[in-house]
XYZ file of C-alpha atoms in Angstrom:
256
model
C -60.677 40.233 23.256
C -61.475 43.293 25.511
C -60.323 46.603 24.051
C -61.502 46.256 20.428
C -65.302 46.814 20.407
C -66.164 48.194 23.800
C -62.627 50.082 24.707
C -64.344 51.184 28.069
C -62.743 48.306 28.857
C -57.979 46.887 46.324
C -58.474 43.257 46.885
C -55.618 41.929 48.975
C -57.760 38.890 49.708
C -56.031 35.426 50.396
C -59.323 33.207 50.180
C -58.810 30.149 47.655
C -60.261 30.787 44.292
C -63.541 28.344 44.034
C -63.509 26.799 40.112
C -65.324 24.865 37.705
C -63.931 22.158 35.597
C -61.693 22.748 32.852
C -62.346 21.790 29.140
C -64.875 22.116 26.252
C -68.480 21.413 26.423
C -68.513 19.157 23.618
C -72.051 18.318 22.575
C -75.459 19.617 24.117
C -75.696 21.159 27.650
C -78.551 22.266 29.803
C -79.016 25.663 30.525
C -77.843 26.862 34.044
C -80.639 27.965 35.971
C -78.528 28.913 39.082
C -74.784 29.572 39.894
C -72.894 26.196 40.352
C -70.477 25.865 42.940
C -67.202 27.048 41.393
C -68.513 28.509 37.989
C -67.885 31.645 36.424
C -71.386 32.832 37.704
C -70.451 32.073 41.361
C -66.608 33.297 41.020
C -67.490 36.743 39.283
C -71.251 37.041 40.108
C -73.111 40.111 38.307
C -75.542 40.594 41.206
C -74.895 41.994 44.916
C -71.718 43.213 46.195
C -68.728 42.361 44.139
C -65.831 40.963 45.928
C -64.108 38.237 44.095
C -61.813 35.815 46.213
C -58.292 35.956 44.736
C -55.412 33.408 46.109
C -52.320 33.652 43.922
C -51.444 30.261 44.697
C -54.146 29.325 42.985
C -53.134 30.468 39.584
C -50.916 28.664 36.879
C -47.985 30.072 34.795
C -49.837 29.262 31.364
C -52.877 30.309 29.916
C -54.104 27.359 27.931
C -57.861 27.287 28.168
C -59.119 25.830 24.798
C -61.342 28.825 24.285
C -58.884 31.395 25.199
C -55.146 29.972 24.716
C -52.337 32.448 25.095
C -49.181 31.038 23.771
C -46.253 33.752 24.055
C -45.438 34.587 20.299
C -48.552 34.012 18.804
C -50.319 36.763 16.787
C -54.258 37.187 16.132
C -54.812 39.306 13.436
C -58.509 40.670 12.447
C -60.041 42.634 9.646
C -63.323 44.393 10.140
C -65.361 47.745 10.174
C -66.266 50.076 12.992
C -69.096 52.098 11.740
C -68.331 53.273 8.165
C -64.494 52.806 8.750
C -62.304 49.631 7.972
C -59.778 48.644 10.583
C -57.617 46.136 11.271
C -56.542 44.438 14.627
C -53.621 42.744 15.838
C -53.306 40.916 18.881
C -49.820 39.770 20.151
C -49.078 37.664 23.102
C -46.019 38.999 24.445
C -43.373 36.834 26.576
C -43.714 39.768 29.078
C -45.634 39.185 32.512
C -46.970 41.849 34.790
C -47.654 41.021 38.579
C -50.821 42.275 39.517
C -52.112 40.995 43.125
C -49.427 38.577 43.597
C -50.419 37.106 40.260
C -47.938 36.787 37.159
C -50.184 37.969 34.022
C -49.828 37.179 30.572
C -49.389 40.622 28.551
C -51.486 41.080 25.257
C -50.299 43.646 22.950
C -53.637 44.771 20.879
C -53.180 47.332 18.019
C -56.290 48.847 16.159
C -55.196 50.473 12.939
C -56.868 52.339 10.203
C -55.236 52.794 6.595
C -52.137 50.999 8.290
C -51.880 53.599 10.756
C -52.245 52.566 14.570
C -55.027 54.334 16.331
C -55.738 52.401 19.626
C -53.104 50.464 21.778
C -54.002 48.540 24.409
C -51.792 45.799 26.960
C -54.300 43.523 28.478
C -53.587 41.554 31.581
C -54.431 37.602 31.848
C -54.123 34.879 34.505
C -55.436 31.707 34.601
C -56.408 29.479 37.785
C -55.904 25.982 38.226
C -59.586 25.045 37.165
C -58.852 26.768 33.819
C -60.853 30.113 34.535
C -59.092 32.927 32.595
C -59.473 36.046 34.612
C -59.121 39.911 33.389
C -57.096 41.652 35.907
C -56.637 44.919 33.883
C -55.593 47.048 30.774
C -53.449 49.554 29.913
C -55.174 51.803 27.111
C -53.820 54.287 24.956
C -55.532 56.261 22.334
C -54.271 58.862 19.508
C -54.759 62.427 20.334
C -53.046 65.186 18.224
C -50.519 62.667 16.756
C -49.572 61.198 20.105
C -50.931 58.205 22.223
C -52.078 59.300 25.641
C -53.383 56.777 28.344
C -57.074 56.626 27.977
C -59.321 56.987 31.320
C -60.618 53.430 31.027
C -57.243 52.122 31.758
C -57.743 50.027 34.947
C -55.493 47.640 37.404
C -56.896 45.132 39.812
C -56.059 46.283 43.249
C -55.963 50.191 42.347
C -58.489 52.825 43.099
C -61.190 49.968 43.708
C -60.845 48.032 40.571
C -61.350 44.213 40.867
C -60.746 41.244 38.336
C -63.266 39.322 36.251
C -63.511 36.304 33.934
C -62.991 36.435 30.504
C -63.272 32.811 29.567
C -64.662 30.262 32.338
C -62.993 26.990 32.459
C -66.106 25.171 31.876
C -68.389 27.348 30.140
C -72.120 26.381 30.052
C -75.177 27.922 28.463
C -76.620 30.318 30.935
C -73.420 30.996 32.757
C -73.564 34.846 33.444
C -70.256 36.601 34.803
C -68.383 39.845 35.437
C -65.390 40.360 33.275
C -64.048 43.578 34.592
C -65.078 45.925 37.480
C -63.674 49.633 37.563
C -66.661 51.948 38.233
C -64.432 55.115 37.882
C -63.486 54.290 34.432
C -66.672 52.835 33.216
C -65.331 49.181 32.794
C -68.134 47.024 33.960
C -68.468 44.562 31.120
C -70.635 41.213 31.901
C -70.794 38.099 29.607
C -73.694 35.397 29.011
C -72.886 32.054 27.689
C -75.198 31.473 24.853
C -74.132 27.855 23.823
C -72.574 26.141 20.924
C -73.555 27.309 17.564
C -72.203 26.612 13.870
C -70.288 29.905 13.324
C -70.303 31.856 10.018
C -66.964 31.524 7.819
C -64.457 33.664 8.618
C -61.056 34.620 6.365
C -59.174 32.382 8.699
C -61.199 29.180 7.662
C -64.632 27.382 8.375
C -65.583 25.726 11.546
C -68.230 23.283 12.486
C -68.781 24.368 16.232
C -68.077 27.324 18.265
C -69.097 28.538 21.786
C -71.088 31.823 21.506
C -71.110 34.685 23.929
C -73.069 37.379 24.258
C -71.249 40.594 25.884
C -72.419 44.020 27.208
C -71.991 46.611 29.748
C -74.961 48.345 31.891
C -73.382 51.563 30.808
C -73.440 51.317 26.916
C -76.524 50.825 24.510
C -75.129 47.827 22.956
C -74.621 43.914 22.977
C -72.128 42.061 21.058
C -71.595 38.433 20.157
C -68.408 36.757 19.913
C -67.416 33.243 18.709
C -64.579 30.992 20.243
C -63.144 27.700 18.408
C -61.317 25.378 20.578
C -57.667 25.373 20.282
C -57.934 28.787 18.268
C -59.444 31.379 20.098
C -61.801 34.195 18.926
C -62.400 33.818 15.666
C -65.416 36.582 15.199
C -67.064 39.372 16.996
C -69.862 41.760 16.160
C -72.317 43.897 17.546
C -75.747 42.924 17.600
C -77.611 45.711 19.033
C -76.320 49.067 18.709
C -74.060 50.497 15.764
C -72.328 48.488 13.245
C -69.147 46.794 14.242
C -67.690 43.518 13.103
C -64.145 41.819 13.472
C -63.254 38.419 11.659
C -60.106 36.313 12.065
C -57.956 36.561 9.308
C -54.685 34.769 10.243
C -52.771 33.455 13.358
C -49.022 33.521 13.374
C -46.613 32.205 15.457
């Protein structure tokens, strides 16, 4: 989830959200050569003027995309390294909601710790449209300074100071899809994603899986690229930097 590897991480539009079909991409898919109507590439394009169309009536209460399920009360616990430093990352889907752009967003609390001590805290805001696309509408990010948590400059909220939402997980991801995940130039939050396809993922402490969806994520402002692995019915199981400094986190456990 945003807020771990790339902690970088206005619109009162009432047009209907175009959307793609919800569900998994089982089997083999052809790569997308152009933006399909209703795809993440067309809803949150990475090229040209960015102005996503958002209609609160097109969103649902639950985030149940199979690759990004957010059931309140669920905790995802990761362990990994950032550079030479061992860290843990605990992400908890809270029972709280935050209204942004007229949409009730699910709030996820993300805490990064070193030696059992929290060093980063982020509250991420997500919402799902009727076609299964999971939108990212902002984050409140805090970093430790002189023993106290202070609000980070890359915090952002859709509709404030030019910030606009992006898609964090398509409802029907297909190889070749490219889409914007967040848009807040003042805070240098400009992450983009590219669906690579289905692969056999590396083993993680949580278990061994036969197939996963893999995405490549990057920011045009940062000299690094990371890959993320998602398993249907579970969510993200692994993320690692493949270009840039060393960083990797693997899923250790899921609690309910």
